[in-house]
Coordinates of C-alpha atoms in Angstrom, one line a residue:
M249 CA 36.4 -28.6 -64.1
Y250 CA 34.4 -26.1 -62.0
A251 CA 32.6 -29.0 -60.2
N252 CA 35.9 -30.6 -59.3
Q253 CA 37.3 -27.3 -58.1
A254 CA 34.2 -26.7 -56.0
E255 CA 34.6 -30.1 -54.3
V256 CA 38.2 -29.2 -53.4
F257 CA 37.0 -25.9 -51.8
K258 CA 34.2 -27.8 -50.0
E259 CA 36.7 -30.4 -48.5
Q260 CA 38.9 -27.6 -47.4
G261 CA 35.9 -26.0 -45.7
N262 CA 35.0 -29.3 -44.0
V263 CA 38.5 -29.5 -42.5
F264 CA 38.3 -25.9 -41.2
Y265 CA 34.8 -26.5 -39.8
S266 CA 36.0 -29.6 -37.9
Q267 CA 38.8 -27.4 -36.5
K268 CA 36.2 -24.8 -35.5
A269 CA 37.9 -22.3 -37.8
Y270 CA 34.5 -21.1 -38.9
S271 CA 35.6 -17.9 -40.7
D272 CA 38.0 -19.9 -42.8
A273 CA 35.4 -22.6 -43.4
F274 CA 33.0 -19.8 -44.5
N275 CA 35.5 -18.5 -47.1
C276 CA 36.0 -22.0 -48.5
Y277 CA 32.3 -22.8 -48.8
T278 CA 31.8 -19.4 -50.5
K279 CA 34.4 -20.3 -53.1
A280 CA 32.7 -23.7 -53.6
I281 CA 29.4 -21.9 -54.2
D282 CA 31.0 -19.4 -56.6
A283 CA 32.5 -22.3 -58.6
W284 CA 29.3 -24.4 -58.6
P285 CA 26.2 -22.4 -57.4
K286 CA 23.7 -25.2 -58.2
N287 CA 24.9 -27.5 -55.4
A288 CA 22.5 -27.5 -52.4
S289 CA 25.0 -29.1 -50.0
Y290 CA 27.4 -26.2 -50.4
Y291 CA 24.7 -23.7 -49.3
G292 CA 23.8 -26.1 -46.5
N293 CA 27.4 -26.3 -45.3
R294 CA 27.8 -22.5 -45.4
A295 CA 24.6 -22.2 -43.5
A296 CA 25.9 -24.5 -40.8
T297 CA 29.0 -22.4 -40.6
L298 CA 27.1 -19.1 -40.4
M299 CA 25.0 -20.6 -37.6
M300 CA 28.2 -21.3 -35.6
L301 CA 29.2 -17.6 -36.2
S302 CA 25.7 -16.5 -34.9
R303 CA 24.9 -15.0 -38.3
F304 CA 21.4 -16.5 -38.4
R305 CA 19.8 -14.2 -40.9
E306 CA 22.5 -15.0 -43.5
A307 CA 22.3 -18.7 -42.5
L308 CA 18.6 -18.7 -43.1
E309 CA 19.0 -17.3 -46.6
D310 CA 21.6 -20.1 -47.4
S311 CA 19.3 -22.8 -45.9
Q312 CA 16.4 -21.5 -48.0
Q313 CA 18.5 -21.5 -51.1
A314 CA 19.6 -25.1 -50.4
V315 CA 16.1 -26.4 -50.2
R316 CA 15.0 -24.4 -53.3
L317 CA 17.7 -26.3 -55.1
D318 CA 16.8 -29.6 -53.5
D319 CA 13.4 -29.9 -51.8
F320 CA 14.5 -33.4 -50.5
F321 CA 17.6 -32.0 -48.8
M322 CA 16.6 -32.9 -45.2
K323 CA 19.6 -31.1 -43.5
G324 CA 18.6 -28.0 -45.4
H325 CA 15.1 -28.0 -44.0
L326 CA 16.4 -28.8 -40.5
R327 CA 18.9 -25.9 -40.6
E328 CA 16.2 -23.5 -41.9
G329 CA 14.0 -24.5 -39.0
K330 CA 16.8 -23.9 -36.5
C331 CA 17.5 -20.5 -38.0
H332 CA 13.9 -19.6 -37.7
L333 CA 13.9 -20.7 -34.1
S334 CA 17.0 -18.6 -33.3
L335 CA 15.3 -15.6 -34.9
G336 CA 12.1 -16.2 -33.0
N337 CA 9.8 -17.3 -35.8
A338 CA 8.5 -20.5 -34.2
K339 CA 5.7 -21.1 -36.7
A340 CA 8.0 -21.1 -39.7
A341 CA 10.4 -23.3 -37.7
S342 CA 7.6 -25.8 -37.0
R343 CA 6.8 -26.0 -40.7
C344 CA 10.4 -26.8 -41.5
F345 CA 10.6 -29.5 -38.9
K346 CA 7.3 -31.0 -40.1
K347 CA 8.8 -31.1 -43.6
V348 CA 11.8 -33.1 -42.3
L349 CA 9.4 -35.5 -40.6
E350 CA 7.5 -36.0 -43.9
L351 CA 10.9 -37.0 -45.4
E352 CA 11.9 -39.0 -42.4
P353 CA 9.1 -39.7 -39.9
S354 CA 11.5 -41.2 -37.3
N355 CA 13.9 -38.2 -37.2
R356 CA 14.5 -37.6 -33.5
E357 CA 16.1 -34.2 -33.9
A358 CA 13.2 -32.9 -35.9
K359 CA 10.7 -34.2 -33.3
Q360 CA 12.6 -32.5 -30.5
E361 CA 13.1 -29.3 -32.3
N362 CA 9.4 -29.2 -33.2
K363 CA 8.6 -29.5 -29.5
T364 CA 10.9 -26.6 -28.8
A365 CA 9.1 -24.5 -31.5
E366 CA 5.8 -25.3 -29.9
N367 CA 7.1 -24.3 -26.5
L368 CA 8.4 -21.1 -27.9
M369 CA 4.9 -20.3 -29.4
E370 CA 3.4 -21.0 -25.9
L371 CA 5.9 -18.7 -24.2
E372 CA 5.1 -15.9 -26.7
K373 CA 1.4 -16.4 -26.1
M374 CA 1.9 -16.2 -22.3
A375 CA 4.0 -13.1 -22.7
N376 CA 1.4 -11.3 -24.8
F377 CA -1.3 -12.2 -22.3
G378 CA 0.9 -11.0 -19.5
F379 CA 1.4 -7.7 -21.3
E380 CA -2.3 -7.2 -21.7
K381 CA -2.7 -7.7 -18.0
R382 CA 0.2 -5.4 -17.2
D383 CA 2.1 -8.2 -15.6
F384 CA 5.4 -7.0 -16.9
R385 CA 7.4 -9.3 -14.7
K386 CA 5.7 -12.3 -16.3
V387 CA 6.6 -11.0 -19.7
V388 CA 10.3 -10.6 -18.7
F389 CA 10.3 -14.2 -17.3
C390 CA 8.8 -15.6 -20.5
M391 CA 11.1 -13.6 -22.7
D392 CA 14.2 -14.8 -20.8
R393 CA 13.1 -18.4 -21.4
A394 CA 12.3 -17.6 -25.0
L395 CA 15.7 -15.9 -25.6
A396 CA 17.4 -19.0 -24.3
V397 CA 16.1 -20.6 -27.6
A398 CA 15.7 -17.6 -29.8
S399 CA 19.0 -15.9 -28.9
A400 CA 19.0 -13.7 -32.1
C401 CA 15.4 -12.5 -31.9
H402 CA 15.4 -8.7 -31.8
R403 CA 11.6 -8.7 -31.3
F404 CA 11.9 -10.7 -28.1
K405 CA 14.7 -8.6 -26.8
I406 CA 12.7 -5.4 -27.5
F407 CA 9.6 -6.9 -25.8
K408 CA 11.7 -7.7 -22.7
A409 CA 13.4 -4.2 -22.8
E410 CA 10.0 -2.4 -23.0
C411 CA 8.7 -4.3 -20.0
L412 CA 12.0 -3.6 -18.1
A413 CA 11.3 0.1 -18.7
L414 CA 7.7 -0.3 -17.5
L415 CA 9.1 -1.9 -14.4
G416 CA 11.4 1.0 -13.8
R417 CA 14.6 -1.1 -14.6
Y418 CA 15.9 1.6 -16.9
P419 CA 19.6 0.7 -17.1
E420 CA 18.8 -2.9 -18.1
A421 CA 16.3 -1.7 -20.7
Q422 CA 18.7 0.9 -22.1
S423 CA 21.4 -1.8 -22.3
V424 CA 19.2 -4.1 -24.4
A425 CA 18.1 -1.3 -26.7
S426 CA 21.6 0.0 -27.2
D427 CA 22.9 -3.5 -28.1
I428 CA 20.3 -3.7 -30.8
L429 CA 21.0 -0.2 -32.1
R430 CA 24.7 -1.0 -32.4
L431 CA 23.7 -3.7 -34.9
D432 CA 20.9 -1.8 -36.5
S433 CA 20.8 2.0 -35.9
T434 CA 17.5 2.2 -37.8
N435 CA 15.6 -0.2 -35.5
A436 CA 12.4 1.8 -34.7
D437 CA 11.5 -0.5 -31.8
A438 CA 14.9 0.0 -30.1
L439 CA 14.7 3.8 -30.7
Y440 CA 11.2 3.7 -29.1
V441 CA 12.5 1.8 -26.0
R442 CA 15.5 4.3 -25.6
G443 CA 13.0 7.1 -25.7
L444 CA 10.7 5.3 -23.3
C445 CA 13.5 5.0 -20.7
L446 CA 14.4 8.7 -21.0
Y447 CA 10.7 9.6 -20.8
Y448 CA 10.3 7.6 -17.6
E449 CA 13.4 9.1 -16.1
D450 CA 11.9 12.6 -16.6
C451 CA 14.3 13.5 -19.5
I452 CA 11.3 14.4 -21.6
D453 CA 13.0 16.6 -24.3
K454 CA 15.5 13.9 -25.1
A455 CA 12.8 11.2 -25.1
V456 CA 10.8 13.2 -27.7
Q457 CA 13.8 13.2 -30.0
F458 CA 14.0 9.4 -29.9
F459 CA 10.3 9.0 -30.5
I460 CA 10.5 11.3 -33.5
Q461 CA 13.4 9.3 -34.8
A462 CA 11.5 6.1 -34.4
L463 CA 8.6 7.5 -36.3
R464 CA 10.9 8.5 -39.1
M465 CA 12.0 4.9 -39.4
A466 CA 8.5 3.5 -39.0
P467 CA 5.8 6.2 -39.5
D468 CA 3.1 3.7 -38.4
H469 CA 4.8 2.9 -35.1
E470 CA 1.7 3.4 -32.9
K471 CA 3.5 3.1 -29.5
A472 CA 6.1 5.7 -30.4
R473 CA 3.3 8.0 -31.7
L474 CA 1.3 7.7 -28.4
A475 CA 4.4 8.1 -26.2
C476 CA 5.5 11.2 -28.2
R477 CA 2.1 12.7 -27.8
N478 CA 2.0 12.0 -24.0
A479 CA 5.5 13.3 -23.5
K480 CA 4.7 16.6 -25.2
A481 CA 1.4 17.0 -23.4
L482 CA 2.9 16.1 -20.0
K483 CA 5.8 18.6 -20.4
A484 CA 3.5 21.4 -21.6
K485 CA 1.0 20.9 -18.7
K486 CA 3.8 20.7 -16.1
D487 CA 5.5 23.8 -17.5
E488 CA 2.1 25.6 -17.4
G489 CA 1.7 24.6 -13.7
N490 CA 5.2 25.8 -12.9
Q491 CA 4.6 29.2 -14.6
A492 CA 1.3 29.7 -12.7
F493 CA 3.0 28.9 -9.4
K494 CA 5.8 31.4 -10.1
K495 CA 3.1 34.0 -10.7
F496 CA 1.5 33.1 -7.3
N497 CA -1.6 31.8 -9.0
F498 CA -1.7 28.7 -6.7
E499 CA -5.3 27.7 -7.6
A500 CA -4.4 27.5 -11.3
A501 CA -1.1 25.7 -10.6
Y502 CA -3.0 23.2 -8.5
Q503 CA -5.5 22.5 -11.3
L504 CA -2.8 22.3 -14.0
Y505 CA -0.8 19.8 -11.9
T506 CA -4.0 17.7 -11.4
E507 CA -4.5 17.7 -15.2
A508 CA -0.9 16.7 -15.8
L509 CA -1.2 13.7 -13.4
A510 CA -4.1 12.4 -15.5
I511 CA -2.0 12.2 -18.7
D512 CA 0.1 9.0 -18.1
P513 CA -0.2 7.0 -14.9
N514 CA 2.9 4.9 -16.0
N515 CA 5.3 7.8 -15.8
I516 CA 6.3 7.2 -12.2
K517 CA 9.2 9.7 -11.8
T518 CA 7.5 12.7 -13.5
N519 CA 4.2 11.9 -11.6
A520 CA 6.1 11.8 -8.3
K521 CA 7.4 15.4 -9.0
L522 CA 3.9 16.4 -10.1
Y523 CA 2.4 15.2 -6.8
C524 CA 5.1 17.1 -4.9
N525 CA 4.4 20.2 -6.9
R526 CA 0.7 19.9 -6.3
A527 CA 1.4 19.4 -2.6
T528 CA 3.4 22.7 -2.6
A529 CA 0.6 24.5 -4.3
G530 CA -1.9 22.8 -1.9
A531 CA 0.1 24.0 1.1
K532 CA -0.1 27.6 -0.2
L533 CA -3.9 27.1 -0.4
N534 CA -4.0 25.6 3.2
K535 CA -5.1 22.2 1.9
V536 CA -3.1 20.5 4.6
N537 CA -4.6 17.0 4.4
Q538 CA -4.4 17.0 0.6
T539 CA -0.8 18.2 0.9
I540 CA 0.1 15.2 3.1
E541 CA -1.8 12.8 0.8
D542 CA 0.0 14.2 -2.3
C543 CA 3.4 13.9 -0.6
T544 CA 2.6 10.3 0.4
N545 CA 1.7 9.5 -3.2
A546 CA 4.9 11.0 -4.4
I547 CA 6.9 8.9 -1.9
K548 CA 5.0 5.7 -3.0
L549 CA 6.2 6.4 -6.5
D550 CA 9.7 7.4 -5.5
D551 CA 10.8 6.4 -1.9
T552 CA 14.0 8.4 -2.3
Y553 CA 12.3 11.7 -3.0
I554 CA 13.7 13.9 -0.3
K555 CA 11.7 17.0 -1.3
A556 CA 8.5 15.1 -0.7
Y557 CA 9.5 13.9 2.7
L558 CA 10.4 17.4 3.7
R559 CA 7.2 18.8 2.5
R560 CA 5.1 16.1 4.2
A561 CA 7.1 16.5 7.4
Q562 CA 6.4 20.3 7.5
S563 CA 2.7 19.6 7.0
Y564 CA 2.8 17.1 9.9
M565 CA 4.5 19.8 12.0
D566 CA 1.7 22.2 11.1
T567 CA -0.9 19.8 12.1
E568 CA 0.9 18.8 15.3
Q569 CA 1.5 15.2 14.1
Y570 CA 5.0 15.2 15.6
E571 CA 5.7 11.4 15.6
E572 CA 5.0 11.3 11.8
A573 CA 7.2 14.4 11.3
V574 CA 10.1 12.9 13.3
R575 CA 9.8 9.8 11.2
D576 CA 10.1 11.7 8.0
Y577 CA 12.9 13.9 9.2
E578 CA 14.8 10.9 10.4
K579 CA 14.5 9.4 6.9
V580 CA 15.8 12.6 5.4
Y581 CA 18.7 12.9 7.8
Q582 CA 19.7 9.3 7.2
T583 CA 19.9 10.0 3.5
E584 CA 21.4 13.5 3.6
K585 CA 23.2 14.4 6.8
T586 CA 23.2 18.2 6.5
S587 CA 23.2 20.7 9.3
E588 CA 19.8 21.9 8.1
H589 CA 18.2 18.5 8.2
K590 CA 19.7 17.8 11.6
H591 CA 18.2 21.1 12.9
L592 CA 14.7 20.1 11.4
L593 CA 14.9 16.7 13.1
K594 CA 15.9 18.2 16.5
T595 CA 13.1 20.7 16.3
A596 CA 10.5 17.9 15.5
Q597 CA 11.9 15.7 18.3
L598 CA 11.6 18.6 20.7
E599 CA 8.0 19.3 19.7
L600 CA 7.2 15.6 20.0
K601 CA 8.7 15.6 23.5
K602 CA 6.7 18.7 24.4
S603 CA 3.5 17.2 23.0
K604 CA 3.7 14.3 25.4
R605 CA 3.5 16.7 28.4
K606 CA 0.4 18.5 29.6
D607 CA -0.3 21.5 27.3
Y608 CA -0.6 24.2 29.9
Y609 CA -1.7 26.7 27.3
K610 CA -4.6 24.5 26.4
V611 CA -5.4 24.0 30.0
L612 CA -5.8 27.8 30.4
G613 CA -7.2 28.2 27.0
V614 CA -4.7 30.8 25.8
A615 CA -2.4 31.1 22.9
K616 CA 1.3 30.3 23.2
N617 CA 2.2 34.0 22.8
A618 CA -0.3 35.1 25.5
T619 CA 0.8 38.0 27.7
E620 CA 1.1 37.9 31.4
D621 CA -2.2 39.6 31.9
E622 CA -4.0 37.3 29.5
I623 CA -2.6 34.3 31.4
K624 CA -3.7 35.7 34.7
K625 CA -7.2 36.5 33.4
A626 CA -7.5 33.0 31.9
Y627 CA -6.4 31.4 35.1
R628 CA -9.0 33.3 37.2
K629 CA -11.7 32.3 34.7
R630 CA -10.7 28.6 34.6
A631 CA -10.1 28.4 38.4
L632 CA -13.6 29.7 39.1
M633 CA -15.0 27.3 36.5
H634 CA -13.5 24.2 38.1
H635 CA -13.3 25.3 41.8
P636 CA -14.6 22.5 44.1
D637 CA -17.1 24.8 45.9
R638 CA -18.9 25.3 42.6
H639 CA -19.5 21.5 42.3
S640 CA -20.3 20.6 45.9
S641 CA -23.8 19.4 44.9
A642 CA -22.6 17.4 41.9
T643 CA -22.0 13.6 41.9
A644 CA -18.9 12.2 43.4
E645 CA -17.6 11.4 39.9
V646 CA -18.1 14.9 38.6
Q647 CA -16.5 16.4 41.8
K648 CA -13.4 14.2 41.3
E649 CA -13.1 15.3 37.6
E650 CA -13.5 19.0 38.4
E651 CA -11.0 18.7 41.3
K652 CA -8.5 17.2 38.8
K653 CA -9.1 20.0 36.4
F654 CA -8.8 22.6 39.1
K655 CA -5.4 21.3 40.1
E656 CA -4.3 21.3 36.4
V657 CA -5.3 24.9 36.2
G658 CA -3.1 25.6 39.2
E659 CA -0.2 23.7 37.8
A660 CA -0.5 25.6 34.5
F661 CA -0.6 29.0 36.2
T662 CA 2.3 28.1 38.4
V663 CA 4.5 27.5 35.4
L664 CA 3.2 30.1 32.9
S665 CA 3.2 32.9 35.4
D666 CA 6.8 32.3 36.4
P667 CA 9.1 33.7 33.6
K668 CA 11.9 31.3 34.3
K669 CA 9.7 28.2 34.4
K670 CA 7.8 29.4 31.4
I671 CA 11.0 29.7 29.3
R672 CA 12.1 26.2 30.4
Y673 CA 8.6 24.8 29.6
D674 CA 8.5 26.5 26.2
N675 CA 12.0 25.1 25.4
G676 CA 10.9 21.6 26.3
H677 CA 13.1 21.2 29.4
D678 CA 12.0 19.1 32.3
L679 CA 10.8 21.2 35.2
D680 CA 11.5 18.7 37.9
D681 CA 15.1 20.0 38.3
D682 CA 13.7 23.4 39.0
G683 CA 11.5 22.4 42.0
G684 CA 8.6 21.0 40.0
F685 CA 5.3 22.7 40.5
S686 CA 5.7 23.8 44.1
G687 CA 4.4 27.2 43.3
R688 CA 4.9 28.6 46.8
G689 CA 4.2 32.2 46.9
N690 CA 2.0 32.0 43.8
S691 CA -1.5 32.9 45.2
V692 CA -4.4 34.7 43.8
F693 CA -7.3 36.4 45.6
F694 CA -10.3 37.7 43.8
N695 CA -13.8 38.6 44.4
S696 CA -16.4 36.5 42.6
G697 CA -19.8 37.6 43.6
P698 CA -21.4 36.0 46.7
G699 CA -18.2 34.3 47.9
N700 CA -14.6 35.3 48.0
F701 CA -12.1 32.7 46.8
F702 CA -8.5 32.5 47.8
F703 CA -6.3 30.1 45.9
Q704 CA -2.9 28.9 47.0
F705 CA -1.2 25.9 45.5
G706 CA 1.3 23.8 47.4

């Protein structure tokens, strides 16, 4: 009686299955199994239905039960193999397909599926090799191809997500991990990836919480343990550096930031901040070249890091590398069009323009804040040094060079001794509109030993 009733439920299930009403088919096959649990085909049919519902773990259990009841049940072995494939267990899948081929050597489906299993094993092998070589893009590529076959494999999804995180593609990695956690909130690997994303986004406190949760679920999770240790060490060292800086202990801050940078080269965002912090400490210690290098390293890690551009631009200004400073300030102003950034850019552009003219302060050998008397004294000294009468016995080439310098000294004095011209020159304005370097009336007479020199520039 039970066998007949079971057959009725099975036939109803077959009708629903043919109509793609898989939930109804599942219910009917379940009733058939309940009525007659020793029939392998009932488990096989329910397995097929569960596969259509993407419930591959349950389908695997039914397939395995089917072949336990009947080891010659070819469809049972075939379905078990397909479930293993969908779940990413290619070796187990291959064993199932080979079993089918033992029962029916000419089975085309089993041959094709076995090739698919072999390809999956090769993709996994390539991905593992890529991970060892830190070729994370290769891993993502392999896992995308593997997941086209093993769509229900959490292990492959996590492997892909971890590499997305290592590539800085945090939203994608977070999405994959979150999808898995919705299905299994205790998945230690997914918790680890969530933590990894937060860690690399410089949310270290939150990251540590996820790592600790992952270790609760899987105490032997080595990656979570290492990441947790690195996260705690990195935060502690960075905080120490910040405290030292606030106390004006710049040498200690510089050293602590250096130690923090050695903890985890993979943490791009935090390391970018550490480089910029060290650059700030370096600037306080007058390590100008190191400051520029640290800012450059920060920008390499995060090309949107405005603070690093600003710090480097200031260092360029301090070292009179005005073209580089303008380039950095332009980048900043394009990103954040504030009045402050506009002012910084204009100042750098002005200094660049001024740097392309003759530097009359350098010509006279005086500072830019030199007094009128200092300018006059410097002029007399340089004029005597380069006066043609002093080089009358030199070669023609030397005479020509000294005459050129003598004229430059005159030009410099003409401008810097005239308050109006000096102001225009200091402000970067062109002097041509103000009569150029005519200098009429600017003459100097002084006694210099054996001969008296009278200089007048026209």
